PDB file of C-alpha atoms in Angstrom:
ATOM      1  CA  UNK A   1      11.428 -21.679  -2.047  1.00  0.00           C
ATOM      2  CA  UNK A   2      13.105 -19.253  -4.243  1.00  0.00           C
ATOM      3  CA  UNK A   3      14.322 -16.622  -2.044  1.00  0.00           C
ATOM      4  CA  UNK A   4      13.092 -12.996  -1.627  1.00  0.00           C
ATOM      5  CA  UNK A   5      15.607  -9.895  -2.594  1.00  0.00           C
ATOM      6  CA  UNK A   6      15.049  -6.684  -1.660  1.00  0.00           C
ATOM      7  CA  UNK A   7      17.624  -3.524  -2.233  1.00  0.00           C
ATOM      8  CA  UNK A   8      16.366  -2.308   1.047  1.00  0.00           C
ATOM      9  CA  UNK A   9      15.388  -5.093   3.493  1.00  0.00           C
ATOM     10  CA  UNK A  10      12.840  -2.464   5.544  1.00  0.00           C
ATOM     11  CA  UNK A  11      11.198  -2.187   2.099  1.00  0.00           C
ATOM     12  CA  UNK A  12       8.971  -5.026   2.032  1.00  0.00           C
ATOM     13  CA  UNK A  13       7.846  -4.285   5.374  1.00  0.00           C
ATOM     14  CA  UNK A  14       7.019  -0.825   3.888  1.00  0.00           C
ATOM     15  CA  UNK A  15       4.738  -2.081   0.925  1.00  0.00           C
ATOM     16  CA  UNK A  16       1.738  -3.308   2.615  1.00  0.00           C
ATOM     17  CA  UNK A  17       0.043   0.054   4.641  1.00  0.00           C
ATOM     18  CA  UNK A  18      -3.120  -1.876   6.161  1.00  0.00           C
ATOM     19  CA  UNK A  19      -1.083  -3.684   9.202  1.00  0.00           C
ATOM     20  CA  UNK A  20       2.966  -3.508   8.003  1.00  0.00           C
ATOM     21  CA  UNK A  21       3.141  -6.678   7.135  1.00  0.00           C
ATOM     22  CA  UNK A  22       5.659  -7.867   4.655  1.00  0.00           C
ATOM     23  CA  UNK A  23       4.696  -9.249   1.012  1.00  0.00           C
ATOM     24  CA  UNK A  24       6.918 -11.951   0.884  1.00  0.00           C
ATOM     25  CA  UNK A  25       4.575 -14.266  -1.059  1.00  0.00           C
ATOM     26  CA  UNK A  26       1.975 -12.695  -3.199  1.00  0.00           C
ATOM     27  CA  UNK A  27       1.857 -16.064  -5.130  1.00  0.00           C
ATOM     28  CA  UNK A  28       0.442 -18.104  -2.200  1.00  0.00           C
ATOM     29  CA  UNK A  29      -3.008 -18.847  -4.362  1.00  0.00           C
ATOM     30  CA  UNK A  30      -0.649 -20.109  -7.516  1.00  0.00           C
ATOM     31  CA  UNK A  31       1.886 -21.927  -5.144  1.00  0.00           C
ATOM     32  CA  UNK A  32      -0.915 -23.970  -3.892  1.00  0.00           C
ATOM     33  CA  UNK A  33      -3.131 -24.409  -7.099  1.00  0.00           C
ATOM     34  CA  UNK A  34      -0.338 -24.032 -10.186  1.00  0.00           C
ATOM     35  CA  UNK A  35       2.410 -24.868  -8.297  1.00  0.00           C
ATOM     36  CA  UNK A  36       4.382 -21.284  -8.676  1.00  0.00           C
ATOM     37  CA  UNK A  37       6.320 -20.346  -6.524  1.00  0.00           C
ATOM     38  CA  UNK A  38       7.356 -16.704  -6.801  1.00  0.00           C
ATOM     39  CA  UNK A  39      10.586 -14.108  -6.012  1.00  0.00           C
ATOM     40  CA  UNK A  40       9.769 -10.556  -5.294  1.00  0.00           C
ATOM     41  CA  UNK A  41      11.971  -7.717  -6.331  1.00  0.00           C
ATOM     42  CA  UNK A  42      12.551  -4.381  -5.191  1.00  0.00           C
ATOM     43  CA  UNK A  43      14.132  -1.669  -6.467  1.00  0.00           C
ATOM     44  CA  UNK A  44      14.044   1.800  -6.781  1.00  0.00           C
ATOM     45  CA  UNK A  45      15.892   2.867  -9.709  1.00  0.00           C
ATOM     46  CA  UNK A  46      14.122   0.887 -12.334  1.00  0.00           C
ATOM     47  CA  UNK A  47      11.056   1.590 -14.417  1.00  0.00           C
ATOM     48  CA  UNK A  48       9.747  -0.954 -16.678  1.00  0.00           C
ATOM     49  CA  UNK A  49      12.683  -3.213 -17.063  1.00  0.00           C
ATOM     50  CA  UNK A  50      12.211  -6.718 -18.557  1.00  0.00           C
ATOM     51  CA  UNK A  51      12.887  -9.337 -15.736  1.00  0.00           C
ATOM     52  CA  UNK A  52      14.646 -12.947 -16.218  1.00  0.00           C
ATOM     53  CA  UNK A  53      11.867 -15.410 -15.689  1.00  0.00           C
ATOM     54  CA  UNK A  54      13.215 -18.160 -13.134  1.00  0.00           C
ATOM     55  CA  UNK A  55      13.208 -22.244 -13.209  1.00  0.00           C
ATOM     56  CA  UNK A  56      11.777 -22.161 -16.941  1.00  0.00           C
ATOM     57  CA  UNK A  57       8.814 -19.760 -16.561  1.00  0.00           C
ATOM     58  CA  UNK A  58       7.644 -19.130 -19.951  1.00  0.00           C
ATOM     59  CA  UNK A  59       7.268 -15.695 -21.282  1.00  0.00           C
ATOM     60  CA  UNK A  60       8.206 -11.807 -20.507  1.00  0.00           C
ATOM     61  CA  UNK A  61       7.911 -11.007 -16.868  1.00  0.00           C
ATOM     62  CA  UNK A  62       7.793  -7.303 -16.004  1.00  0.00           C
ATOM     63  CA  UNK A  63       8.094  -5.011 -13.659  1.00  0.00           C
ATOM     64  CA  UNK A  64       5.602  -1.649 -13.270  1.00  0.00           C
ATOM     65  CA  UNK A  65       4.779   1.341 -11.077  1.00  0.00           C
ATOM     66  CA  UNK A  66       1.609   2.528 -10.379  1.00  0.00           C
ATOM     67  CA  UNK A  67       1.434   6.082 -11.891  1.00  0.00           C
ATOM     68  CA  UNK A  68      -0.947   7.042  -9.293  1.00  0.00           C
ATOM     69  CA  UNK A  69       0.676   5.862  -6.189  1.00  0.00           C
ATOM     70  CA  UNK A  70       4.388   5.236  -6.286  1.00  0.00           C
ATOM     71  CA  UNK A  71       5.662   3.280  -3.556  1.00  0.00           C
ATOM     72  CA  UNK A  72       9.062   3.578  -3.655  1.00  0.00           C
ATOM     73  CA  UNK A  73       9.665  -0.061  -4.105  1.00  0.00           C
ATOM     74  CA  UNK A  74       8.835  -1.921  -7.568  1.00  0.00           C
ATOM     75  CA  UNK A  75       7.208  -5.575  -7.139  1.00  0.00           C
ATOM     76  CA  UNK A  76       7.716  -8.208  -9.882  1.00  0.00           C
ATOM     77  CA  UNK A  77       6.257 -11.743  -9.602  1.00  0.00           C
ATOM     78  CA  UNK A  78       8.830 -14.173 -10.912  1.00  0.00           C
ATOM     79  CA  UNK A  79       6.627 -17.356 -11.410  1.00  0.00           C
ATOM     80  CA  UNK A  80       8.350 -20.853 -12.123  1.00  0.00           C
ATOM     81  CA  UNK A  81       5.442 -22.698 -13.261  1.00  0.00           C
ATOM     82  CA  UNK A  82       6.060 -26.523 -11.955  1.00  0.00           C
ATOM     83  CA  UNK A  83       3.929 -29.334 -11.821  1.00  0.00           C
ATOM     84  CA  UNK A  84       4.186 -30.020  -8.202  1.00  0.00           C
ATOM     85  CA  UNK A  85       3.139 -27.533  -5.139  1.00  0.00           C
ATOM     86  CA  UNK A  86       5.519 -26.006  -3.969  1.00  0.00           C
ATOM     87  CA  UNK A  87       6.420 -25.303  -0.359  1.00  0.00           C
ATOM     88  CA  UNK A  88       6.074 -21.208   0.010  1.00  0.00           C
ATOM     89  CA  UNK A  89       4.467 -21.584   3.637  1.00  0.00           C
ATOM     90  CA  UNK A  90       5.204 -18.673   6.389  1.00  0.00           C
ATOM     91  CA  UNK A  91       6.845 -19.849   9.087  1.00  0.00           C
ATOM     92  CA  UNK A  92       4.929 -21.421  11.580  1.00  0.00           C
ATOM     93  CA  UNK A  93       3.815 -20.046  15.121  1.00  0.00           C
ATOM     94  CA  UNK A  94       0.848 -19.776  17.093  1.00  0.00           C
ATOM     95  CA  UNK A  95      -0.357 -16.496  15.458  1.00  0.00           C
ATOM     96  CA  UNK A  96      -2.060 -14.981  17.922  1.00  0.00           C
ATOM     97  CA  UNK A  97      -0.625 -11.599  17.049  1.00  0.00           C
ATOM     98  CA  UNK A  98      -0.428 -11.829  12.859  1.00  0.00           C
ATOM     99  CA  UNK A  99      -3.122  -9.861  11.515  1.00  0.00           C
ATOM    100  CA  UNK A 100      -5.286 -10.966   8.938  1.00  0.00           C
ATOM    101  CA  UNK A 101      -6.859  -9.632   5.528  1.00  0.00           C
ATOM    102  CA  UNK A 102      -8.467  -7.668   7.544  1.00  0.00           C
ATOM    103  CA  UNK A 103      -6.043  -6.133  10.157  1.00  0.00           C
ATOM    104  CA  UNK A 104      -7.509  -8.137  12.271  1.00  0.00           C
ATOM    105  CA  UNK A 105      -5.174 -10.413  15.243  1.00  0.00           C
ATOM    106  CA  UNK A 106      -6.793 -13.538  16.313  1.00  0.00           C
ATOM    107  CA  UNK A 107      -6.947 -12.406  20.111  1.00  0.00           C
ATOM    108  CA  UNK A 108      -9.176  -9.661  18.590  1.00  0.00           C
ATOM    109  CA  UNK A 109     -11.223 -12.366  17.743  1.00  0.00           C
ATOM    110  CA  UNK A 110     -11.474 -14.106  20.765  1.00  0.00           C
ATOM    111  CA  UNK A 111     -14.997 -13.378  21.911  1.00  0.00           C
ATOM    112  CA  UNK A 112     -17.041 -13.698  18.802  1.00  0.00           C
ATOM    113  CA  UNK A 113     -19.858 -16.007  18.967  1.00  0.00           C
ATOM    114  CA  UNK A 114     -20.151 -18.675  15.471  1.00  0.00           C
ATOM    115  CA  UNK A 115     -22.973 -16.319  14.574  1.00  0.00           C
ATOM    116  CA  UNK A 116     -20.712 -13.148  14.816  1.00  0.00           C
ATOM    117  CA  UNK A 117     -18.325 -14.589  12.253  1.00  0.00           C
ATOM    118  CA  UNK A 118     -21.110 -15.493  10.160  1.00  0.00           C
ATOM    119  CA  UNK A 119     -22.345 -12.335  10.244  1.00  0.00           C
ATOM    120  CA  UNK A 120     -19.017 -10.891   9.650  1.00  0.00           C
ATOM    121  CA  UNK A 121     -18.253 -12.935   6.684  1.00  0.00           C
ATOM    122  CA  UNK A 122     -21.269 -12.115   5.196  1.00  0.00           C
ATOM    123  CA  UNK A 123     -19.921  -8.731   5.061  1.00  0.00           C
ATOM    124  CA  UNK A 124     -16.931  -9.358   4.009  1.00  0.00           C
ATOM    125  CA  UNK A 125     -18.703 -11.450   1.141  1.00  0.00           C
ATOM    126  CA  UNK A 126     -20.181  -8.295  -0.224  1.00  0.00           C
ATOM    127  CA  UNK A 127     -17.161  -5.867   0.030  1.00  0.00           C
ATOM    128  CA  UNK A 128     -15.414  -8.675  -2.397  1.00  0.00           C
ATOM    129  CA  UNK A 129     -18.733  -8.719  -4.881  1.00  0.00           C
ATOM    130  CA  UNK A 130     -18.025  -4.705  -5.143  1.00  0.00           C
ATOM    131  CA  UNK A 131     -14.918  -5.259  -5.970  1.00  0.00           C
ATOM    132  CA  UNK A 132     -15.585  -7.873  -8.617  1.00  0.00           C
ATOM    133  CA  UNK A 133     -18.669  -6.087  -9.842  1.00  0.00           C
ATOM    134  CA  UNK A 134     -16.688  -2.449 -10.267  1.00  0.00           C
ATOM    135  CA  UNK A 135     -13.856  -4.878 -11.942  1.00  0.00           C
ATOM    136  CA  UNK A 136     -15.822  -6.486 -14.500  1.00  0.00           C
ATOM    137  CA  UNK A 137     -17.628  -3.101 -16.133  1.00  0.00           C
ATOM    138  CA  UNK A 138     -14.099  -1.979 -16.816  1.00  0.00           C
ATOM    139  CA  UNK A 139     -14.296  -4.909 -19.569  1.00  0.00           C
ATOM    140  CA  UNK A 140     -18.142  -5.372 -20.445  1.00  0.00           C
ATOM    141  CA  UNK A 141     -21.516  -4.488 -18.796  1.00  0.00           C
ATOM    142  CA  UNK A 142     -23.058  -7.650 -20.818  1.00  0.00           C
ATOM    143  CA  UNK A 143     -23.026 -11.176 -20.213  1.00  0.00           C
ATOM    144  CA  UNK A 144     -20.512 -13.053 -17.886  1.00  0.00           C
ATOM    145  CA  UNK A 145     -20.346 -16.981 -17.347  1.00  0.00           C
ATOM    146  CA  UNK A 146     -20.735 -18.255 -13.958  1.00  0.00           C
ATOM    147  CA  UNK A 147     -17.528 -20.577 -12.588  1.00  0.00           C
ATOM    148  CA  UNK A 148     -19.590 -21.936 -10.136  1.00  0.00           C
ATOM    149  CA  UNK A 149     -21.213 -20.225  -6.692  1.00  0.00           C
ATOM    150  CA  UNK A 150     -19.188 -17.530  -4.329  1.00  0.00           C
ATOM    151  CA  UNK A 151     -21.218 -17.517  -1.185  1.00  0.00           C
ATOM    152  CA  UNK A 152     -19.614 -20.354   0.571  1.00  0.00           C
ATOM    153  CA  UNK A 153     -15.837 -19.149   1.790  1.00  0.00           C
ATOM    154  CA  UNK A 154     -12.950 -22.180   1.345  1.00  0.00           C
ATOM    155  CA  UNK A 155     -10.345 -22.677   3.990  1.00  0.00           C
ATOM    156  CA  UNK A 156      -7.590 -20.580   3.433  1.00  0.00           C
ATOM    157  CA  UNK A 157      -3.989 -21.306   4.997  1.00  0.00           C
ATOM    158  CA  UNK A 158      -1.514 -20.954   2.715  1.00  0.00           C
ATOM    159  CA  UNK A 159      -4.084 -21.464   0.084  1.00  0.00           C
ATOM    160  CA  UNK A 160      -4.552 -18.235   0.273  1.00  0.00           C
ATOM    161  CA  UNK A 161      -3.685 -15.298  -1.991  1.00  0.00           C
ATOM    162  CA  UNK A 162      -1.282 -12.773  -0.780  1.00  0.00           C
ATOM    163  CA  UNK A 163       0.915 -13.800   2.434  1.00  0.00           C
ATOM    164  CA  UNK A 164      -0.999 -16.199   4.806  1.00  0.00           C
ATOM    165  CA  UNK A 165      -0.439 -14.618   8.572  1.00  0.00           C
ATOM    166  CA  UNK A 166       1.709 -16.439  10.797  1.00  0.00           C
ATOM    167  CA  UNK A 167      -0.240 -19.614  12.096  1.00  0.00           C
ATOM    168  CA  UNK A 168      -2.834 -19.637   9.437  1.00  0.00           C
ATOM    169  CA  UNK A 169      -4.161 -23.298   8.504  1.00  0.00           C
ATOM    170  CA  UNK A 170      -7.535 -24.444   6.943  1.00  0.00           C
ATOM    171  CA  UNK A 171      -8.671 -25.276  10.416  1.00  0.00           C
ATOM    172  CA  UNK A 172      -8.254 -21.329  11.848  1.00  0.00           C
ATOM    173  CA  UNK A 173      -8.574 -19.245   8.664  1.00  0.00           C
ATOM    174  CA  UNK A 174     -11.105 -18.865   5.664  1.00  0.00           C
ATOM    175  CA  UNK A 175     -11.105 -17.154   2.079  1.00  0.00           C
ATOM    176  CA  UNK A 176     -13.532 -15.962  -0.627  1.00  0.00           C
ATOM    177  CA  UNK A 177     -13.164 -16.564  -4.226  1.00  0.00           C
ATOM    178  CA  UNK A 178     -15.325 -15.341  -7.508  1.00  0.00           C
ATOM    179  CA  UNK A 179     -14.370 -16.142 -10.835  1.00  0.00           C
ATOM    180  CA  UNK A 180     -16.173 -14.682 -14.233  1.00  0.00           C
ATOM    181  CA  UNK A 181     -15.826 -15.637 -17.307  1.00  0.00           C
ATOM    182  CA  UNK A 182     -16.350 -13.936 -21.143  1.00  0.00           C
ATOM    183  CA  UNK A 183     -15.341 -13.761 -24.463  1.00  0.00           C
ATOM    184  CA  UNK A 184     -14.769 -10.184 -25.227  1.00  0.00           C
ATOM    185  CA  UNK A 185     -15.475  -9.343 -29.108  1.00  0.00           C
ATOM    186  CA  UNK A 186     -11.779  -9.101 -30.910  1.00  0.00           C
ATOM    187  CA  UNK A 187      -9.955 -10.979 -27.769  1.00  0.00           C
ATOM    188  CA  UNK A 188      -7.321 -13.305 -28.918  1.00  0.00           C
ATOM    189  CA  UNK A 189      -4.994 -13.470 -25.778  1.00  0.00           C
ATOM    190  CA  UNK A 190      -2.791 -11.101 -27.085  1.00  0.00           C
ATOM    191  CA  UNK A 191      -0.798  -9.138 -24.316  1.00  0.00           C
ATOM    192  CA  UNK A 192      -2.809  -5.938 -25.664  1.00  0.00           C
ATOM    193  CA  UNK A 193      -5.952  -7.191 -24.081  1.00  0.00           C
ATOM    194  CA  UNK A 194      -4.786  -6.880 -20.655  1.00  0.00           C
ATOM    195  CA  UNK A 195      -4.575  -2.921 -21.311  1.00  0.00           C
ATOM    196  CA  UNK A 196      -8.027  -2.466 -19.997  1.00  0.00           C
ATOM    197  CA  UNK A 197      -7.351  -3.898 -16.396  1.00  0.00           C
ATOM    198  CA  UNK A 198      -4.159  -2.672 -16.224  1.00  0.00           C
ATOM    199  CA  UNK A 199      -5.454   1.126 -16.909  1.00  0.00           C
ATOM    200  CA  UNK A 200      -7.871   0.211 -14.174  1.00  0.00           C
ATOM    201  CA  UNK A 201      -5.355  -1.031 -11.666  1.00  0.00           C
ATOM    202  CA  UNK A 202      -3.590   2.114 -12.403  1.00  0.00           C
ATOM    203  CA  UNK A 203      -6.303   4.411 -12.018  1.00  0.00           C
ATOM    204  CA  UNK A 204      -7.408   2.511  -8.421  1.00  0.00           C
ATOM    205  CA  UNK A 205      -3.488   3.089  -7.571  1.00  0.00           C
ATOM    206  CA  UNK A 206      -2.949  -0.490  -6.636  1.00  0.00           C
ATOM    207  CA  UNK A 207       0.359  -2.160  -7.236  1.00  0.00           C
ATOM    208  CA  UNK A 208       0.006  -4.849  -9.985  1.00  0.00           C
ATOM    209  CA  UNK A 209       2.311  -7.405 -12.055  1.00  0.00           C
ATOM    210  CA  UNK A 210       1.618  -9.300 -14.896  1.00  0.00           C
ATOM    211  CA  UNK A 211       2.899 -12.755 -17.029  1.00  0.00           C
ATOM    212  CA  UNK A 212       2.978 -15.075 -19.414  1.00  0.00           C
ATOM    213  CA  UNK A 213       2.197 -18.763 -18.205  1.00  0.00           C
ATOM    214  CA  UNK A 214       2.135 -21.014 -20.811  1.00  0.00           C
ATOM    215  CA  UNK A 215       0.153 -19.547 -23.233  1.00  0.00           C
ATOM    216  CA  UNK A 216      -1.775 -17.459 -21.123  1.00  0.00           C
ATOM    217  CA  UNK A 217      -1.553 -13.341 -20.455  1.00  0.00           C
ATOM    218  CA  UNK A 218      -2.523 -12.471 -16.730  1.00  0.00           C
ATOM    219  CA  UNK A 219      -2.099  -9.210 -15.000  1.00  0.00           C
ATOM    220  CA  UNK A 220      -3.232  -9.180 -10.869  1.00  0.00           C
ATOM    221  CA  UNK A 221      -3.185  -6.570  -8.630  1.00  0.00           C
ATOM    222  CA  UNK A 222      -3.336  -6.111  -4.827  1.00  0.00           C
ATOM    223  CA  UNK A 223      -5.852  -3.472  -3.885  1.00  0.00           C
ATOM    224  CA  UNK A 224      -4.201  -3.421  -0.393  1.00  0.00           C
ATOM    225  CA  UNK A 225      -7.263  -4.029   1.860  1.00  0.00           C
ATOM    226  CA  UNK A 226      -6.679  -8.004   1.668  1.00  0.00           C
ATOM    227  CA  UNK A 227      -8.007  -8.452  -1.730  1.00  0.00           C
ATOM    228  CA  UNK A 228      -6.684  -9.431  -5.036  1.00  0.00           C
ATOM    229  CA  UNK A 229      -7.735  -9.131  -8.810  1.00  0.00           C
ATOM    230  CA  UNK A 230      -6.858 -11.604 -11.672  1.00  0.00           C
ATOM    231  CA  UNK A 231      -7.289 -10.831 -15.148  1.00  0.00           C
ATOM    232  CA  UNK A 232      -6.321 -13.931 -17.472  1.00  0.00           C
ATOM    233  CA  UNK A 233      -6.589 -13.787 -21.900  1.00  0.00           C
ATOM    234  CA  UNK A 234      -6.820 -16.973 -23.700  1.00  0.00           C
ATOM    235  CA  UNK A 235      -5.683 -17.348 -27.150  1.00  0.00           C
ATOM    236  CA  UNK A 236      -8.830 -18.691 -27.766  1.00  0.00           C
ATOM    237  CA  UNK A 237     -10.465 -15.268 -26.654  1.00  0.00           C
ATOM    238  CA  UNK A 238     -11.880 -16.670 -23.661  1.00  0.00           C
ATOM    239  CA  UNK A 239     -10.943 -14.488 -20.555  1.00  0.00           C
ATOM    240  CA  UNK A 240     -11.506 -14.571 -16.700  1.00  0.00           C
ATOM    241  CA  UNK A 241     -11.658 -12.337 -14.143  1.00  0.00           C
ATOM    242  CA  UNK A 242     -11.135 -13.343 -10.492  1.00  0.00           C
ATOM    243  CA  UNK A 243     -11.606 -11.751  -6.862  1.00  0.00           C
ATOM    244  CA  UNK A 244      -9.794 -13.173  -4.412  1.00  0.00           C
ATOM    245  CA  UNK A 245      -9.348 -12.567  -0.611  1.00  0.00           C
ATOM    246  CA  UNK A 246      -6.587 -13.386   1.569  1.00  0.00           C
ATOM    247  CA  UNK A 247      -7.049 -15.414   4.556  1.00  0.00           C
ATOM    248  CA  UNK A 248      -9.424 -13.963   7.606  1.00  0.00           C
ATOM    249  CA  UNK A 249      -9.158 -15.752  11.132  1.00  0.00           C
ATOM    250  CA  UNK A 250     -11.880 -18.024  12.264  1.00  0.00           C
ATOM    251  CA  UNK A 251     -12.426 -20.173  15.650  1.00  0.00           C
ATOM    252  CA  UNK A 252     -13.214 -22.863  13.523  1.00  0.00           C
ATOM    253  CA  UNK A 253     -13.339 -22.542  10.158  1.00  0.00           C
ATOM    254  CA  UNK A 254     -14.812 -25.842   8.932  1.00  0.00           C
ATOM    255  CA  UNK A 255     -17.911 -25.366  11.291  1.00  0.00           C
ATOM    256  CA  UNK A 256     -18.320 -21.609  10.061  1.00  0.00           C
ATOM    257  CA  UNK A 257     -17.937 -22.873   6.431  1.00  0.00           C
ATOM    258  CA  UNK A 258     -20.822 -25.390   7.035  1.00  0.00           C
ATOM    259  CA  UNK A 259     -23.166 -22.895   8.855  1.00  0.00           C
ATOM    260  CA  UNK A 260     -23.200 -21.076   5.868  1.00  0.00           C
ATOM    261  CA  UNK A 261     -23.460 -23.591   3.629  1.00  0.00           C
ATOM    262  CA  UNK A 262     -26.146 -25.467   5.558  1.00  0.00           C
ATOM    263  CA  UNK A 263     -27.982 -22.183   4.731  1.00  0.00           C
ATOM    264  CA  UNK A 264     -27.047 -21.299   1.239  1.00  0.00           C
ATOM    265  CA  UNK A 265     -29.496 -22.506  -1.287  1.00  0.00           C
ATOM    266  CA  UNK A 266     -26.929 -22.952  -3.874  1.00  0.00           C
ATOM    267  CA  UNK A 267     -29.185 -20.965  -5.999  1.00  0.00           C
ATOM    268  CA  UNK A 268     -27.164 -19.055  -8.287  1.00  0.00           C
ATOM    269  CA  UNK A 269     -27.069 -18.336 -12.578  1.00  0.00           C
ATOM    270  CA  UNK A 270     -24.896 -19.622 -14.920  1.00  0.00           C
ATOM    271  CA  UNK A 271     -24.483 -16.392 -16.656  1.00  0.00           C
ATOM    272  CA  UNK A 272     -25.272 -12.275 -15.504  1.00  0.00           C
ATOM    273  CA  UNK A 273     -24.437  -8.600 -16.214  1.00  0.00           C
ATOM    274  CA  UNK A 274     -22.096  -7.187 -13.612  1.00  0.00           C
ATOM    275  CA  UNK A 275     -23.463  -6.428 -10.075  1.00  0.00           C
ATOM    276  CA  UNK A 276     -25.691  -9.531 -10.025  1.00  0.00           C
ATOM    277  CA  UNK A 277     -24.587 -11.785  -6.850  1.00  0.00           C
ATOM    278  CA  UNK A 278     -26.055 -14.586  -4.736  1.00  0.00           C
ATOM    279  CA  UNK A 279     -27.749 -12.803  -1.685  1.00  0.00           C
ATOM    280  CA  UNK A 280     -25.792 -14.213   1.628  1.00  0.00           C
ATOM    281  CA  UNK A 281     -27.665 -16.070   4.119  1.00  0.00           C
ATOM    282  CA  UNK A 282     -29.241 -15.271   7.227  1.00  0.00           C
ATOM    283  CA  UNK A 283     -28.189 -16.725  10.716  1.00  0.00           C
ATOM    284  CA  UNK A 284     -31.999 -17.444  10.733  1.00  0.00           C
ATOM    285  CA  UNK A 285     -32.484 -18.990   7.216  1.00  0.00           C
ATOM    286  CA  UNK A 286     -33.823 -22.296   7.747  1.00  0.00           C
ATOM    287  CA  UNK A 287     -30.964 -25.035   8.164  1.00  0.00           C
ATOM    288  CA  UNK A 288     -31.081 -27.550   5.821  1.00  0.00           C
ATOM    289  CA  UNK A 289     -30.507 -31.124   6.365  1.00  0.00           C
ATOM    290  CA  UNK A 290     -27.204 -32.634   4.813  1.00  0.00           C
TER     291      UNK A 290
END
C-alpha cells in the first residue's frame, strides 16, 4: 500500500469531526472495485497545486480547499489505477471500540434485536436517498437512468468507501450504494463539466478531490457524516452520480441483508426525476419465499 504522508501526523486524526477517526484510506470503494489504491496528502501551505500522479495514474490530480470550511489540512487522492485489488485493509482487531459511519462502536450495538437493525437501516436508507436526491437537482430535475435497485445494503468491510473501522468484514458490517445515470445536454467529459458538483461540494463545505482515470473526469466528496458523493463525465456525455455509505456495524450482516431482501419487492423504475426512491420495507411486509 502506498504509504500515507502527512506534514503534521495529528492532522489526519484532525480531519474527520464525527468520531476522530483518521482518513487514511478514502479510496477503500476503488481499492476494492478499480483496484486504486490511494496516498493522502496534507499540507497547509498549498492551494491548488498540481500533484504527481503515482504508479502510472493517468491524468492531472489536484489538490483543493473548501472555501466554506477550511480545515487546515488539504486532502489529495493519488489513485494508481491497476488491474488487480489492491491490499489497503486497516489493520485488523476485534473492533469492538472503532466507530462506524455512524459514530457508532459495536458494543453500542450489542443489544439490538435483527428487527432493530432493520429498522435502523431503513433509516439510514433514506438519509442516503436525501443526499442523492439534493445531489442530483444540482445537475438536472429531469430524467435519470436507474443502475439497478438501492434498497438492499451490500456487505461492506473494506469494500467500503471511506476508512473501514477496525475489525470490519462482510460478515459484521453493511453499506448502501445508489448510482444515477444521465446524459446532460452539451456534456462531453470535459473537466468543465464537473464545475457543477464541485460548486455544490463547496457550497455544502465538504472536503472533495477530483481525477482523471483513464478517460474519465470524477470529482467525490466526503460530506463527513459517513457518506460519500461521486460525480463521473464520460467523453461520450454519459455521466453518473453515486451515493455511497461507509460501513455500519451489524450482528450479522448476511442475515440482516436477507431480511430485507426477503421483503423487498424489487420493484423499482428504470428511469425518474430526482426524489423518486424505492419505499423500504416493513419488518411486517410479508416474507417471501426464496
Amino acid at each position: 500500500m502506498i504509504p500515507i504522508n502527512a506534514t503534521d501526523p495529528s492532522r489526519s486524526r484532525q480531519l474527520d469531526g464525527r468520531d476522530g477517526r483518521s482518513l487514511g484510506s478514502v479510496g477503500n470503494q476503488l481499492a476494492s472495485h478499480a483496484g486504486v489504491c490511494v496516498t493522502m496528502a496534507f499540507d497547509d501551505g498549498a492551494a491548488d497545486a498540481p500533484i504527481a500522479a503515482a504508479d502510472g495514474a493517468s491524468g492531472d490530480l489536484r489538490m483543493h480547499r473548501s472555501r466554506l470550511r477550511p480545515r487546515g489540512g488539504i486532502v489529495t487522492v493519488l489513485a494508481a489505477v491497476v488491474l488487480v485489488t489492491t491490499g489497503c485493509a486497516s489493520d485488523s482487531g476485534d473492533g469492538q471500540g472503532a466507530r462506524d459511519a455512524a459514530g457508532r462502536t459495536q458494543a453500542q450495538g450489542a443489544d439490538l434485536s435483527l428487527q432493530d437493525e432493520f429498522e435502523l437501516a431503513g433509516e439510514r436508507y433514506e438519509h442516503g436517498q436525501a443526499v442523492l436526491a439534493a445531489a442530483q437537482r444540482q445537475i438536472s430535475d429531469g430524467t435519470w437512468y436507474w443502475n439497478g435497485g438501492d434498497v438492499r445494503p451490500l456487505p461492506a468491510g473494506d469494500d467500503a468507501f471511506g476508512e473501514a473501522p477496525e475489525g470490519a468484514t462482510k460478515e459484521n458490517s453493511y453499506a448502501f450504494r445508489a448510482v444515477r445515470i444521465i446524459e446532460p445536454e452539451g456534456a462531453t467529459g470535459a473537466v468543465q463539466d464537473l464545475e457543477p458538483m464541485q460548486r455544490y461540494f463547496d457550497e455544502e463545505g465538504w472536503r472533495w478531490s477530483s481525477a482523471k482515470v483513464g478517460t474519465d473526469h470524477e470529482v467525490r466528496a466526503d460530506t463527513g457524516d459517513g457518506w460519500w458523493v461521486t460525480w463521473n463525465v464520460r467523453p461520450n456525455g454519459q455521466c453518473s452520480l453515486g451515493v455511497y455509505s461507509e460501513a455500519f456495524w451489524a450482528h450479522d450482516a448476511p442475515e440482516l441483508i436477507k431480511a430485507i431482501a426477503l421483503r423487498d419487492p424489487a420493484d423499482f423504475p428504470d428511469a425518474s426525476e430526482p426524489g423518486v426512491s424505492e419505499p423500504f420495507p416493513k419488518w411486517s411486509d410479508r416474507v417471501r419465499q426464496r
